[in-house]
Coordinates of C-alpha atoms in Angstrom, one line a residue:
M9 CA 0.0 0.0 0.0
G10 CA 2.9 2.4 0.7
L11 CA 4.0 2.1 -2.9
F12 CA 0.7 3.2 -4.3
K13 CA 0.4 6.0 -1.6
N14 CA 3.8 7.4 -2.5
A15 CA 3.0 7.1 -6.2
F16 CA -0.3 9.0 -5.6
Q17 CA 1.7 11.7 -3.8
V18 CA 4.1 12.0 -6.7
A19 CA 1.1 12.2 -9.1
A20 CA -0.4 14.9 -6.9
L21 CA 2.8 16.9 -7.1
E22 CA 2.7 16.5 -10.9
G23 CA -0.9 17.5 -11.0
S24 CA -0.1 20.7 -9.1
L25 CA 1.3 22.0 -12.3
F26 CA -2.3 22.5 -13.5
A27 CA -2.9 24.8 -10.5
H28 CA 0.3 26.8 -11.0
F29 CA 0.0 27.0 -14.8
P30 CA -3.7 27.4 -15.8
K31 CA -2.8 27.5 -19.6
L32 CA -1.5 24.0 -19.2
R33 CA -5.0 22.8 -18.9
F34 CA -5.9 24.0 -22.4
S35 CA -2.6 22.6 -23.7
V36 CA -3.5 19.2 -22.2
I37 CA -7.0 19.4 -23.7
G38 CA -5.3 20.0 -27.1
I39 CA -2.9 17.2 -26.6
V40 CA -5.8 14.9 -25.7
L41 CA -7.7 15.9 -28.9
I42 CA -4.9 16.2 -31.4
P43 CA -4.4 12.4 -31.9
A44 CA -8.1 12.0 -32.5
L45 CA -8.1 15.1 -34.8
Y46 CA -5.1 13.8 -36.6
A47 CA -6.6 10.3 -37.1
F48 CA -10.0 11.9 -38.1
I49 CA -8.5 14.2 -40.7
Y50 CA -6.5 11.4 -42.4
L51 CA -9.0 8.6 -42.0
N52 CA -11.9 10.8 -43.1
S53 CA -10.1 11.6 -46.3
V54 CA -9.6 7.9 -47.1
W55 CA -12.6 6.4 -45.3
D56 CA -14.7 5.6 -48.3
P57 CA -13.2 7.3 -51.4
N58 CA -15.3 5.2 -53.8
S59 CA -18.4 7.0 -52.6
R60 CA -17.0 10.3 -53.7
T61 CA -15.5 9.4 -57.1
A62 CA -18.6 11.0 -58.7
E63 CA -16.9 14.3 -58.0
L64 CA -13.8 13.5 -60.0
P65 CA -13.9 15.2 -63.4
V66 CA -13.3 12.8 -66.4
A67 CA -13.7 13.5 -70.1
I68 CA -15.1 11.0 -72.7
V69 CA -13.9 11.6 -76.2
N70 CA -16.1 9.3 -78.3
L71 CA -14.8 9.1 -81.9
D72 CA -16.3 5.7 -82.7
Q73 CA -17.9 5.6 -86.1
G74 CA -19.8 2.3 -85.5
A75 CA -19.9 -0.8 -87.6
Q76 CA -22.3 -3.2 -89.4
V77 CA -22.3 -6.7 -87.9
D78 CA -24.6 -9.3 -89.5
G79 CA -26.6 -6.5 -91.0
K80 CA -27.1 -4.7 -87.7
A81 CA -25.7 -1.3 -86.8
V82 CA -23.4 -1.4 -83.8
N83 CA -21.8 1.5 -82.0
L84 CA -20.0 0.3 -78.9
G85 CA -18.6 3.7 -78.2
G86 CA -22.0 5.3 -78.0
D87 CA -23.4 2.5 -75.8
L88 CA -20.3 2.8 -73.6
T89 CA -20.8 6.5 -73.2
V90 CA -24.4 6.2 -72.2
G91 CA -23.7 3.3 -69.8
L92 CA -20.9 5.2 -68.0
K93 CA -22.9 8.3 -67.6
A94 CA -25.8 6.3 -66.2
K95 CA -23.6 4.7 -63.6
N96 CA -22.3 8.1 -62.5
A97 CA -19.1 6.7 -61.2
F98 CA -17.2 9.9 -62.2
A99 CA -18.2 13.4 -63.2
F100 CA -18.1 12.5 -66.9
R101 CA -18.2 15.2 -69.5
D102 CA -18.2 15.0 -73.3
A103 CA -15.3 16.2 -75.4
S104 CA -14.7 16.2 -79.1
D105 CA -11.0 16.9 -79.4
P106 CA -8.6 14.2 -77.9
E107 CA -5.7 16.6 -77.8
Q108 CA -7.7 19.2 -75.9
A109 CA -8.8 16.5 -73.4
K110 CA -5.2 15.4 -72.9
R111 CA -4.1 19.0 -72.4
A112 CA -6.8 19.4 -69.7
V113 CA -5.5 16.3 -68.0
R114 CA -1.9 17.7 -68.0
D115 CA -3.2 21.0 -66.6
G116 CA -4.9 19.1 -63.8
K117 CA -8.4 20.1 -64.8
L118 CA -9.3 16.4 -65.4
L119 CA -8.4 13.3 -63.5
F120 CA -8.1 11.3 -66.7
A121 CA -9.6 11.2 -70.3
L122 CA -11.2 8.2 -71.9
I123 CA -10.6 8.3 -75.7
V124 CA -12.7 5.9 -77.9
P125 CA -10.9 5.6 -81.3
P126 CA -12.9 5.8 -84.6
G127 CA -12.7 2.1 -85.5
F128 CA -13.4 0.8 -82.0
S129 CA -16.7 -1.0 -82.9
S130 CA -15.3 -2.7 -86.0
D131 CA -12.1 -3.7 -84.3
A132 CA -13.7 -5.0 -81.1
M133 CA -16.5 -6.9 -82.9
G134 CA -14.0 -8.3 -85.5
A135 CA -11.7 -9.6 -82.8
A136 CA -9.0 -10.3 -85.4
T137 CA -6.3 -10.2 -82.6
S138 CA -6.3 -10.2 -78.8
G139 CA -7.2 -6.7 -77.6
A140 CA -8.0 -5.5 -81.1
G141 CA -10.5 -2.9 -79.7
K142 CA -8.3 -0.3 -78.1
L143 CA -9.5 2.2 -75.5
V144 CA -7.2 4.9 -74.4
V145 CA -7.2 6.1 -70.8
Y146 CA -5.0 9.1 -70.6
V147 CA -3.8 10.1 -67.0
S148 CA -1.0 12.0 -65.4
E149 CA 0.7 10.1 -62.6
G150 CA 2.7 13.1 -61.7
N151 CA -0.4 15.2 -61.1
N152 CA -1.9 12.6 -58.7
Y153 CA -0.5 9.2 -58.2
A154 CA -3.5 7.9 -56.3
G155 CA -5.8 9.3 -59.1
A156 CA -3.7 7.4 -61.6
G157 CA -4.3 4.2 -59.6
I158 CA -8.0 4.9 -59.8
A159 CA -7.7 5.4 -63.5
R160 CA -5.9 2.1 -63.9
R161 CA -8.5 0.2 -61.9
F162 CA -11.2 1.9 -64.0
A163 CA -9.5 0.8 -67.2
S164 CA -9.2 -2.8 -66.0
E165 CA -12.8 -2.9 -64.9
L166 CA -14.0 -1.3 -68.1
G167 CA -12.1 -3.7 -70.3
H168 CA -13.4 -6.6 -68.2
Q169 CA -17.0 -5.3 -68.5
L170 CA -16.8 -4.7 -72.2
N171 CA -15.3 -8.1 -72.8
E172 CA -18.1 -9.7 -70.8
T173 CA -20.6 -7.8 -72.8
L174 CA -19.0 -8.8 -76.1
N175 CA -18.7 -12.4 -75.0
E176 CA -22.3 -12.4 -74.0
K177 CA -23.3 -11.2 -77.5
R178 CA -21.1 -13.8 -79.1
W179 CA -22.4 -16.6 -77.0
E180 CA -25.9 -15.5 -77.8
A181 CA -25.1 -15.9 -81.4
V182 CA -23.4 -19.3 -80.7
L183 CA -26.5 -20.5 -78.8
G184 CA -28.7 -19.4 -81.7
V185 CA -26.4 -21.3 -84.2
A186 CA -26.4 -24.4 -81.9
A187 CA -30.2 -24.4 -81.7
G188 CA -30.3 -23.9 -85.5
S189 CA -27.8 -26.7 -85.9
A190 CA -30.0 -29.1 -83.9
D191 CA -33.0 -28.3 -86.1
G192 CA -30.7 -28.5 -89.1
L193 CA -29.5 -32.0 -88.1
V194 CA -33.1 -33.2 -87.7
R195 CA -33.8 -31.8 -91.2
L196 CA -30.6 -33.3 -92.4
R197 CA -31.5 -36.7 -91.1
E198 CA -34.9 -36.5 -92.6
G199 CA -33.3 -35.4 -95.9
V200 CA -30.8 -38.3 -95.8
S201 CA -33.7 -40.7 -95.2
K202 CA -35.5 -39.3 -98.2
L203 CA -32.3 -39.5 -100.2
Q204 CA -31.9 -43.1 -99.2
A205 CA -35.4 -43.9 -100.3
G206 CA -34.8 -41.9 -103.5
A207 CA -31.5 -43.7 -104.0
A208 CA -33.1 -47.1 -103.6
T209 CA -35.8 -46.1 -106.1
L210 CA -33.2 -44.7 -108.4
D211 CA -31.1 -47.8 -108.1
G212 CA -34.1 -50.0 -109.0
G213 CA -35.2 -47.7 -111.8
L214 CA -31.7 -47.6 -113.2
A215 CA -31.6 -51.4 -113.1
Q216 CA -34.8 -51.5 -115.1
A217 CA -33.6 -48.8 -117.4
H218 CA -30.3 -50.7 -117.9
Q219 CA -32.3 -53.8 -118.8
G220 CA -34.5 -51.8 -121.1
S221 CA -31.5 -50.0 -122.7
T222 CA -29.9 -53.4 -123.3
R223 CA -33.0 -54.6 -125.1
L224 CA -33.3 -51.2 -126.8
A225 CA -29.7 -51.4 -128.0
S226 CA -30.4 -54.9 -129.4
G227 CA -33.6 -53.7 -131.0
T228 CA -32.1 -50.6 -132.5
E229 CA -29.2 -52.7 -133.9
A230 CA -31.8 -55.0 -135.6
L231 CA -33.8 -51.9 -136.6
S232 CA -30.7 -50.4 -138.2
E233 CA -30.1 -53.6 -140.2
N234 CA -33.8 -53.7 -141.3
L235 CA -33.7 -50.0 -142.1
V236 CA -31.0 -50.8 -144.6
L237 CA -33.3 -53.4 -146.2
L238 CA -36.3 -51.1 -145.9
T239 CA -34.5 -48.2 -147.5
D240 CA -33.3 -50.4 -150.4
G241 CA -36.9 -51.7 -150.9
V242 CA -38.3 -48.1 -150.6
K243 CA -35.7 -47.1 -153.2
Q244 CA -37.0 -49.8 -155.5
L245 CA -40.6 -49.0 -154.8
G246 CA -39.8 -45.3 -155.5
A247 CA -38.1 -46.2 -158.7
G248 CA -41.1 -48.4 -159.8
A249 CA -43.6 -45.8 -158.8
R250 CA -41.6 -43.2 -160.8
T251 CA -41.5 -45.7 -163.7
L252 CA -45.3 -46.3 -163.5
D253 CA -45.8 -42.6 -163.4
G254 CA -43.7 -42.2 -166.5
K255 CA -45.5 -45.0 -168.3
K256 CA -49.1 -44.0 -167.5
P257 CA -51.3 -43.2 -170.6
P258 CA -52.3 -39.7 -171.3
A259 CA -55.7 -38.5 -170.3
A260 CA -56.6 -38.1 -174.0
D261 CA -55.9 -41.8 -174.7
L262 CA -58.1 -42.8 -171.8
Q263 CA -60.9 -40.5 -173.1
A264 CA -60.5 -42.0 -176.6
L265 CA -60.8 -45.5 -175.1
K266 CA -63.9 -44.4 -173.3
D267 CA -65.3 -42.9 -176.6
G268 CA -64.4 -46.1 -178.6
A269 CA -66.2 -48.3 -176.1
V270 CA -69.2 -46.1 -176.4
Q271 CA -69.0 -46.2 -180.2
L272 CA -68.5 -50.0 -180.0
A273 CA -71.6 -50.4 -177.9
S274 CA -73.6 -48.1 -180.4
G275 CA -72.3 -50.2 -183.4
H276 CA -73.4 -53.3 -181.8
V277 CA -76.8 -51.9 -181.3
E278 CA -77.0 -50.9 -185.0
L279 CA -75.6 -54.3 -186.0
Q280 CA -78.2 -56.0 -183.9
K281 CA -80.9 -54.0 -185.7
G282 CA -79.4 -54.9 -189.1
L283 CA -79.2 -58.6 -188.2
V284 CA -82.9 -58.5 -187.2
Q285 CA -83.6 -57.0 -190.5
L286 CA -81.4 -59.5 -192.2
E287 CA -83.2 -62.3 -190.3
G288 CA -86.5 -60.9 -191.6
G289 CA -85.2 -60.7 -195.1
A290 CA -83.8 -64.2 -194.8
G291 CA -87.2 -65.4 -193.7
K292 CA -88.7 -63.7 -196.6
L293 CA -86.0 -65.2 -198.7
V294 CA -86.9 -68.7 -197.3
D295 CA -90.6 -68.1 -198.0
G296 CA -89.8 -66.9 -201.5
A297 CA -87.4 -69.7 -202.3
T298 CA -89.9 -72.3 -200.9
E299 CA -92.6 -70.7 -202.9
M300 CA -90.3 -70.6 -205.9
R301 CA -89.5 -74.3 -205.5
E302 CA -93.1 -75.2 -205.4
Q303 CA -94.0 -73.1 -208.3
T304 CA -91.1 -74.1 -210.4
K305 CA -91.6 -77.8 -210.1
G306 CA -94.0 -77.8 -212.9
I307 CA -91.9 -76.0 -215.2
P308 CA -90.6 -78.3 -217.7
I309 CA -87.2 -79.0 -218.4
V310 CA -85.8 -76.4 -216.1
G311 CA -88.5 -76.6 -213.6
T312 CA -86.9 -79.4 -211.8
K313 CA -83.5 -77.8 -211.8
V314 CA -85.0 -74.5 -210.8
S315 CA -87.1 -76.2 -208.2
T316 CA -84.1 -78.0 -207.0
G317 CA -82.1 -74.8 -207.0
A318 CA -85.0 -73.0 -205.4
G319 CA -85.1 -75.8 -202.7
Q320 CA -81.4 -75.4 -202.2
L321 CA -81.9 -71.7 -202.0
A322 CA -84.7 -72.2 -199.6
D323 CA -82.5 -74.4 -197.5
G324 CA -79.7 -72.0 -197.7
A325 CA -82.0 -69.2 -196.9
T326 CA -83.3 -71.2 -194.0
Q327 CA -79.8 -71.8 -192.8
L328 CA -79.1 -68.1 -193.4
R329 CA -82.2 -67.2 -191.5
D330 CA -81.3 -69.6 -188.7
G331 CA -77.7 -68.3 -188.7
L332 CA -78.9 -64.7 -188.7
R333 CA -81.3 -65.6 -185.9
T334 CA -78.4 -67.1 -184.0
A335 CA -76.2 -64.2 -185.0
S336 CA -78.9 -61.8 -183.9
Q337 CA -79.1 -63.6 -180.5
G338 CA -75.4 -63.5 -180.2
E339 CA -75.3 -59.9 -181.3
A340 CA -77.9 -59.1 -178.7
K341 CA -75.6 -60.7 -176.1
L342 CA -72.7 -59.0 -177.7
S343 CA -74.5 -55.7 -177.7
S344 CA -75.4 -56.2 -174.0
G345 CA -71.7 -57.2 -173.4
S346 CA -70.5 -54.1 -175.3
Q347 CA -72.8 -52.0 -173.2
S348 CA -71.3 -53.6 -170.1
L349 CA -67.9 -53.3 -171.7
S350 CA -68.5 -49.6 -172.4
K351 CA -69.5 -49.0 -168.8
G352 CA -66.5 -51.1 -167.6
V353 CA -64.2 -49.2 -169.9
D354 CA -65.6 -46.0 -168.7
Q355 CA -65.0 -47.1 -165.1
L356 CA -61.6 -48.5 -166.0
A357 CA -60.6 -45.3 -167.7
D358 CA -61.8 -43.3 -164.7
G359 CA -60.1 -45.7 -162.3
F360 CA -56.9 -45.7 -164.4
A361 CA -57.0 -41.9 -164.4
A362 CA -57.4 -42.0 -160.6
Y363 CA -54.6 -44.7 -160.5
S364 CA -52.5 -42.5 -162.7
A365 CA -53.0 -39.6 -160.3
G366 CA -52.3 -41.9 -157.3
V367 CA -49.1 -43.2 -159.0
S368 CA -48.0 -39.6 -159.6
T369 CA -48.8 -38.8 -156.0
L370 CA -47.1 -41.9 -154.8
A371 CA -44.1 -41.3 -157.0
S372 CA -43.9 -37.7 -155.6
R373 CA -44.3 -38.9 -152.0
F374 CA -41.4 -41.3 -152.1
P375 CA -38.3 -39.6 -150.5
P376 CA -35.2 -39.1 -152.5
D377 CA -32.6 -41.8 -152.2
A378 CA -30.3 -39.4 -150.4
K379 CA -32.9 -39.0 -147.6
L380 CA -33.3 -42.7 -147.5
D381 CA -29.5 -43.0 -147.1
E382 CA -29.7 -40.5 -144.3
L383 CA -32.4 -42.6 -142.6
S384 CA -30.2 -45.7 -142.9
A385 CA -27.2 -43.8 -141.5
G386 CA -29.4 -42.4 -138.7
G387 CA -30.6 -45.9 -137.8
H388 CA -27.0 -46.9 -137.6
T389 CA -26.1 -43.8 -135.5
A390 CA -29.1 -44.5 -133.2
A391 CA -27.9 -48.1 -132.8
Q392 CA -24.5 -46.8 -131.8
A393 CA -26.0 -44.2 -129.5
N394 CA -28.2 -46.8 -127.8
K395 CA -25.1 -48.9 -127.2
Q396 CA -23.4 -45.9 -125.6
L397 CA -26.7 -45.2 -123.6
D398 CA -26.6 -48.8 -122.4
A399 CA -23.0 -48.4 -121.3
G400 CA -23.8 -45.1 -119.6
L401 CA -26.8 -46.6 -117.8
A402 CA -24.6 -49.4 -116.6
Q403 CA -22.2 -46.8 -115.1
L404 CA -25.2 -44.9 -113.6
K405 CA -26.4 -48.2 -112.1
S406 CA -23.0 -48.7 -110.6
G407 CA -22.9 -45.1 -109.4
S408 CA -26.4 -45.3 -107.9
S409 CA -25.4 -48.4 -106.0
Q410 CA -22.4 -46.6 -104.6
L411 CA -24.6 -43.6 -103.9
R412 CA -27.0 -45.8 -102.0
A413 CA -24.2 -47.4 -100.0
G414 CA -22.7 -43.9 -99.3
L415 CA -26.0 -42.6 -98.1
A416 CA -26.4 -45.6 -95.8
T417 CA -22.9 -44.9 -94.4
L418 CA -23.8 -41.2 -94.0
A419 CA -27.1 -42.0 -92.2
A420 CA -25.3 -44.4 -89.9
S421 CA -22.6 -41.8 -89.2
L422 CA -25.0 -39.0 -88.4
P423 CA -25.3 -38.4 -84.6
P424 CA -28.8 -38.9 -83.2
G425 CA -28.9 -35.2 -82.2
V426 CA -26.8 -32.1 -81.4
Q427 CA -26.1 -31.8 -77.8
E428 CA -27.5 -28.4 -76.8
L429 CA -25.2 -26.0 -74.9
A430 CA -26.5 -25.6 -71.4
G431 CA -26.7 -22.2 -69.8
T432 CA -27.3 -18.6 -70.9
P433 CA -25.2 -16.3 -73.0
K434 CA -24.3 -14.3 -70.0
G435 CA -23.4 -17.5 -68.1
L436 CA -21.3 -18.9 -70.9
A437 CA -19.5 -15.5 -71.3
A438 CA -18.5 -15.5 -67.7
S439 CA -18.8 -19.1 -66.7
V440 CA -16.1 -18.8 -64.0
E441 CA -16.5 -16.2 -61.3
P442 CA -14.1 -16.4 -58.4
V443 CA -16.1 -16.1 -55.2
V444 CA -14.1 -14.3 -52.5
E445 CA -15.1 -15.5 -49.1
I446 CA -14.2 -12.7 -46.7
D447 CA -13.1 -13.4 -43.2
A448 CA -13.1 -10.5 -40.9
P449 CA -14.7 -8.1 -43.4
V450 CA -13.7 -4.5 -43.5
A451 CA -16.6 -2.2 -44.4
T452 CA -14.7 0.7 -45.9
Q453 CA -11.2 1.5 -47.1
G454 CA -10.8 4.0 -44.2
Q455 CA -11.4 1.2 -41.7
G456 CA -8.7 -0.8 -43.4
F457 CA -6.3 2.2 -42.7
A458 CA -7.6 2.6 -39.2
S459 CA -5.7 -0.4 -37.9
N460 CA -2.5 1.5 -38.8
F461 CA -3.5 5.0 -38.0
I462 CA -5.0 4.4 -34.6
P463 CA -1.6 3.3 -33.2
V464 CA 0.1 6.2 -35.1
A465 CA -2.3 8.7 -33.5
L466 CA -1.7 7.3 -30.0
W467 CA 2.0 7.3 -30.6
L468 CA 1.7 10.9 -31.8
G469 CA -0.3 11.7 -28.7
A470 CA 2.3 10.2 -26.4
T471 CA 5.1 12.1 -28.2
M472 CA 3.2 15.4 -27.8
T473 CA 2.7 14.6 -24.1
A474 CA 6.5 14.1 -23.8
F475 CA 7.0 17.6 -25.3
I476 CA 4.6 19.2 -22.8
F477 CA 5.8 17.5 -19.6
H478 CA 9.4 17.0 -18.3
L479 CA 9.8 13.2 -18.3
R480 CA 12.9 13.2 -16.0
R481 CA 11.9 16.0 -13.6
L482 CA 10.1 15.6 -10.3
P483 CA 9.5 18.1 -7.4
V484 CA 12.1 17.8 -4.7
A485 CA 9.3 16.8 -2.3
A486 CA 9.2 13.4 -3.9
Q487 CA 12.9 12.5 -3.8
N488 CA 12.6 10.2 -0.8
H489 CA 10.1 7.8 -2.5
S490 CA 11.1 4.6 -4.2
R491 CA 11.8 4.3 -7.9
A492 CA 8.6 2.4 -8.5
A493 CA 6.6 5.0 -6.7
L494 CA 8.3 7.8 -8.5
L495 CA 7.6 6.1 -11.9
L496 CA 4.0 5.2 -11.1
G497 CA 3.4 8.8 -9.9
K498 CA 5.0 10.2 -13.0
M499 CA 2.8 8.0 -15.2
G500 CA -0.3 9.0 -13.2
I501 CA -0.8 12.3 -15.1
L502 CA 0.9 11.1 -18.3
G503 CA -1.2 7.9 -18.4
A504 CA -4.4 9.8 -17.6
I505 CA -3.7 12.1 -20.6
N506 CA -2.9 9.1 -22.8
L507 CA -6.0 7.3 -21.7
A508 CA -8.0 10.5 -22.5
Q509 CA -6.4 10.6 -25.9
A510 CA -7.4 7.0 -26.5
A511 CA -10.9 7.7 -25.4
A512 CA -11.1 10.7 -27.7
V513 CA -9.9 8.7 -30.7
L514 CA -12.4 5.9 -29.8
L515 CA -15.3 8.4 -29.6
M516 CA -14.2 10.0 -32.9
L517 CA -14.4 6.6 -34.6
A518 CA -17.8 5.8 -33.2
L519 CA -19.4 9.3 -33.5
L520 CA -17.8 10.8 -36.5
L521 CA -16.8 7.9 -38.7
D522 CA -19.5 5.4 -37.7
M523 CA -17.1 2.6 -37.0
Y524 CA -18.7 -0.4 -35.4
P525 CA -15.9 -2.8 -34.1
A526 CA -16.5 -6.5 -33.9
H527 CA -15.3 -6.4 -30.2
A528 CA -15.8 -2.9 -28.8
I529 CA -14.4 -3.8 -25.4
G530 CA -11.4 -5.4 -27.0
L531 CA -10.8 -2.3 -29.1
A532 CA -11.1 0.0 -26.1
L533 CA -8.7 -2.1 -24.0
T534 CA -6.3 -2.3 -27.0
M535 CA -6.3 1.5 -27.4
A536 CA -5.8 2.0 -23.6
V537 CA -3.0 -0.5 -23.3
A538 CA -1.4 0.8 -26.5
S539 CA -1.5 4.4 -25.4
L540 CA 0.1 3.6 -22.0
T541 CA 2.7 1.3 -23.6
F542 CA 3.7 3.9 -26.1
M543 CA 4.0 6.5 -23.3
L544 CA 6.2 4.1 -21.3
V545 CA 8.4 3.4 -24.4
I546 CA 8.9 7.1 -25.0
L547 CA 9.5 7.6 -21.3
A548 CA 12.1 4.8 -21.3
L549 CA 13.9 6.4 -24.3
V550 CA 13.9 9.8 -22.6
R551 CA 15.1 8.3 -19.4
A552 CA 17.9 6.5 -21.3
F553 CA 18.9 9.3 -23.8
G554 CA 17.6 12.5 -22.3
D555 CA 15.7 14.8 -24.6
S556 CA 17.3 13.3 -27.6
G557 CA 15.2 10.2 -26.8
K558 CA 12.2 12.2 -28.1
A559 CA 13.9 12.3 -31.5
V560 CA 14.6 8.6 -31.2
A561 CA 10.9 8.1 -30.5
L562 CA 10.0 9.9 -33.7
I563 CA 12.5 7.8 -35.7
L564 CA 11.1 4.7 -34.0
M565 CA 7.6 5.6 -35.1
V566 CA 8.8 5.9 -38.7
L567 CA 10.6 2.6 -38.4
Q568 CA 7.5 0.9 -36.9
L569 CA 5.3 2.2 -39.7
S570 CA 7.5 0.3 -42.2
S571 CA 7.7 -2.8 -40.1
A572 CA 4.3 -3.3 -38.5
G573 CA 2.4 -4.3 -41.7
G574 CA -0.3 -1.7 -41.0
V575 CA -0.7 -0.7 -44.7
M576 CA 1.2 -3.2 -46.8
P577 CA 1.9 -6.8 -45.8
V578 CA 5.3 -7.0 -44.0
E579 CA 6.2 -9.8 -46.3
L580 CA 6.5 -7.2 -49.1
T581 CA 9.2 -5.3 -47.3
N582 CA 12.9 -6.3 -47.1
A583 CA 14.5 -8.8 -44.8
F584 CA 15.4 -6.1 -42.2
F585 CA 11.9 -4.9 -41.6
R586 CA 10.6 -8.5 -41.6
T587 CA 13.1 -9.4 -38.9
I588 CA 12.4 -6.6 -36.5
S589 CA 8.6 -6.6 -37.0
P590 CA 7.8 -9.0 -34.1
W591 CA 10.1 -7.0 -31.7
L592 CA 8.2 -3.8 -32.1
P593 CA 5.1 -2.8 -30.1
F594 CA 3.4 -1.3 -33.2
T595 CA 3.2 -4.7 -34.8
W596 CA 1.2 -6.1 -31.9
A597 CA -0.9 -2.9 -31.5
V598 CA -1.9 -3.2 -35.2
R599 CA -2.7 -6.9 -34.8
A600 CA -4.8 -6.3 -31.6
V601 CA -6.7 -3.4 -33.4
R602 CA -7.5 -5.6 -36.4
A603 CA -8.5 -8.6 -34.2
S604 CA -10.8 -6.4 -32.0
S605 CA -12.2 -4.2 -34.9
F606 CA -12.8 -6.8 -37.6
G607 CA -12.5 -10.2 -35.9
A608 CA -9.2 -10.8 -37.7
F609 CA -6.7 -13.5 -36.6
G610 CA -9.7 -15.5 -35.3
S611 CA -10.6 -12.6 -33.0
E612 CA -7.6 -13.4 -30.9
W613 CA -7.1 -9.8 -29.8
A614 CA -6.4 -10.8 -26.2
S615 CA -3.1 -12.6 -27.0
A616 CA -1.9 -9.6 -29.1
L617 CA -3.0 -7.3 -26.3
G618 CA -1.0 -9.4 -23.9
V619 CA 2.2 -9.1 -26.0
L620 CA 1.6 -5.4 -26.2
A621 CA 1.3 -5.2 -22.4
L622 CA 4.6 -7.1 -22.1
F623 CA 6.2 -4.3 -24.1
G624 CA 4.7 -1.8 -21.7
L625 CA 5.9 -3.8 -18.6
A626 CA 9.4 -4.1 -20.1
A627 CA 9.5 -0.3 -20.7
F628 CA 8.2 0.3 -17.2
L629 CA 11.0 -1.9 -15.7
F630 CA 13.6 -0.3 -18.0
S631 CA 12.5 3.2 -17.0
M632 CA 12.6 2.3 -13.3
F633 CA 16.3 1.3 -13.3
V634 CA 17.7 3.3 -16.2
G635 CA 18.6 7.0 -15.7
R636 CA 18.2 9.3 -12.8
W637 CA 15.4 11.6 -11.8
K638 CA 16.1 15.3 -11.5
F639 CA 14.5 16.8 -8.5
V640 CA 13.7 20.5 -8.7
S641 CA 12.4 23.1 -6.5
P642 CA 8.7 24.1 -6.6
Q643 CA 9.7 27.2 -8.7
E644 CA 11.4 25.0 -11.3
H645 CA 8.7 22.5 -11.4
R646 CA 6.9 23.7 -14.5
P647 CA 5.8 22.4 -18.0
A648 CA 8.5 21.6 -20.5
M649 CA 7.2 24.2 -22.9
D650 CA 6.6 27.8 -22.2
I651 CA 2.9 28.1 -22.3

């Protein structure tokens, strides 16, 4: 108990400075708030910069002239401009002159300029080479390095986005082609089936045609031989018809024949009449001779002779009469025959005239011998052509058999169907999407920096406290107390100020930056222990090196910033920083802040806090035995700075 009583007395003596130096109170208030103010100013600037990028001026120079793709007008530059403005990620403004936009970037009026070249659509859609569609992001790193980083990220994200869009369009076309291919395969299979059926029919038909052509070739060959005989006979018939035509009687002779027949019939009629008259005269002659014979019998001497002669005359007259009667009967028949003959001759003459006309017509209808020779030659040519046709049909039959076999092979080779591509154009365009599973998520970029700048702010607060208070001076009234009591008493006021700084920083994070730690108590304890540890480390340095220890404390802060891994992983530093990192309090303060704020390192903030406390304990023990206290009179017991 005596230790803490003495320490309290020393702390009271230190606290008397506030009574003797009223302005010190305001200075301490400033010291308490400055770490929080420092942390707020920096962290607020980087807390969530992405939410404020809409204020960054960016120019879009769209020179794209568009392109025709599959009959459709495409202008990626125009679509890109509309899409970027709709997202409102930056304060986009249109520009027409790329050189003027670049000059504005160099002058610091624009963060960067996006330049879309004239042939962007055709190059990007053509995709002749990788990265054929060029987009120019013009930025000045010297003007603003962080802004250049933002421009780089924008360019990368823009390229990724455009590639996804183009891939989606291409996959959409591919899916359409695949669907059409499936339908086409169905139609192809149907067509091949029909072709097979047709080939079978063709093969059968060609077989029949080949058989028919064989018979036709044989028949045409026989026809050709017979045509030779036919043409020879026709030639002879033609010659005979022409001969008959040449020998036919003239029409006048036929008319004379007709007239003679008529006259013959008329003569026979007259002859018959004469014979009838002669028969009558012969009868009269018989009667007269008979009468003369009877009458002359009585004539003497000559009577007998006359009577005999008259008898003979009567007999002769009788015979003449009988002969004339017979002749008359024959003449009647002859007259009737001559009448018939006259009619027949008339018909014969008319028929012969008609025959003569027919012979003339027949003779004129017979083709010339040259034409008949052509017919014979044509028959021979037809026979040869039919032989060639038969050979060709034989080849066609062989080809149709091969076609049928080929179609059967094709039908057997065709797949049953086209496997459709599963998914959507967008899914196929980006079929792989890395899923980042976040452990100990950090809400904003500023919170990510907070794990580094909270210790920095507390170290800064401890350093400022060291500049306000004498770390090696104590009032002479405390010189009889133990080292432990003197150190505890000295840390009473300093520690209270440091704890107030930590509280101010914690309130700033909660009230001004809306930071909600995963383990609020752990963060509060971490900040409290860190502030006391930092103060003890600085006190140990001053105890060991005097006021130059304050400079060493500043150097140590810079060294720790590079070795604690607060911003960049310590593995990215060189071997020296990686080696000293575990031996610096900053490293464990950063680890404890991350574990308590975000649940990092499995939320093991207590172990890191324990290591940090060990640094504080080591600094306390070191400060207790290193260096000497300087005891001063009440008049010299004053702040280290003239306030």
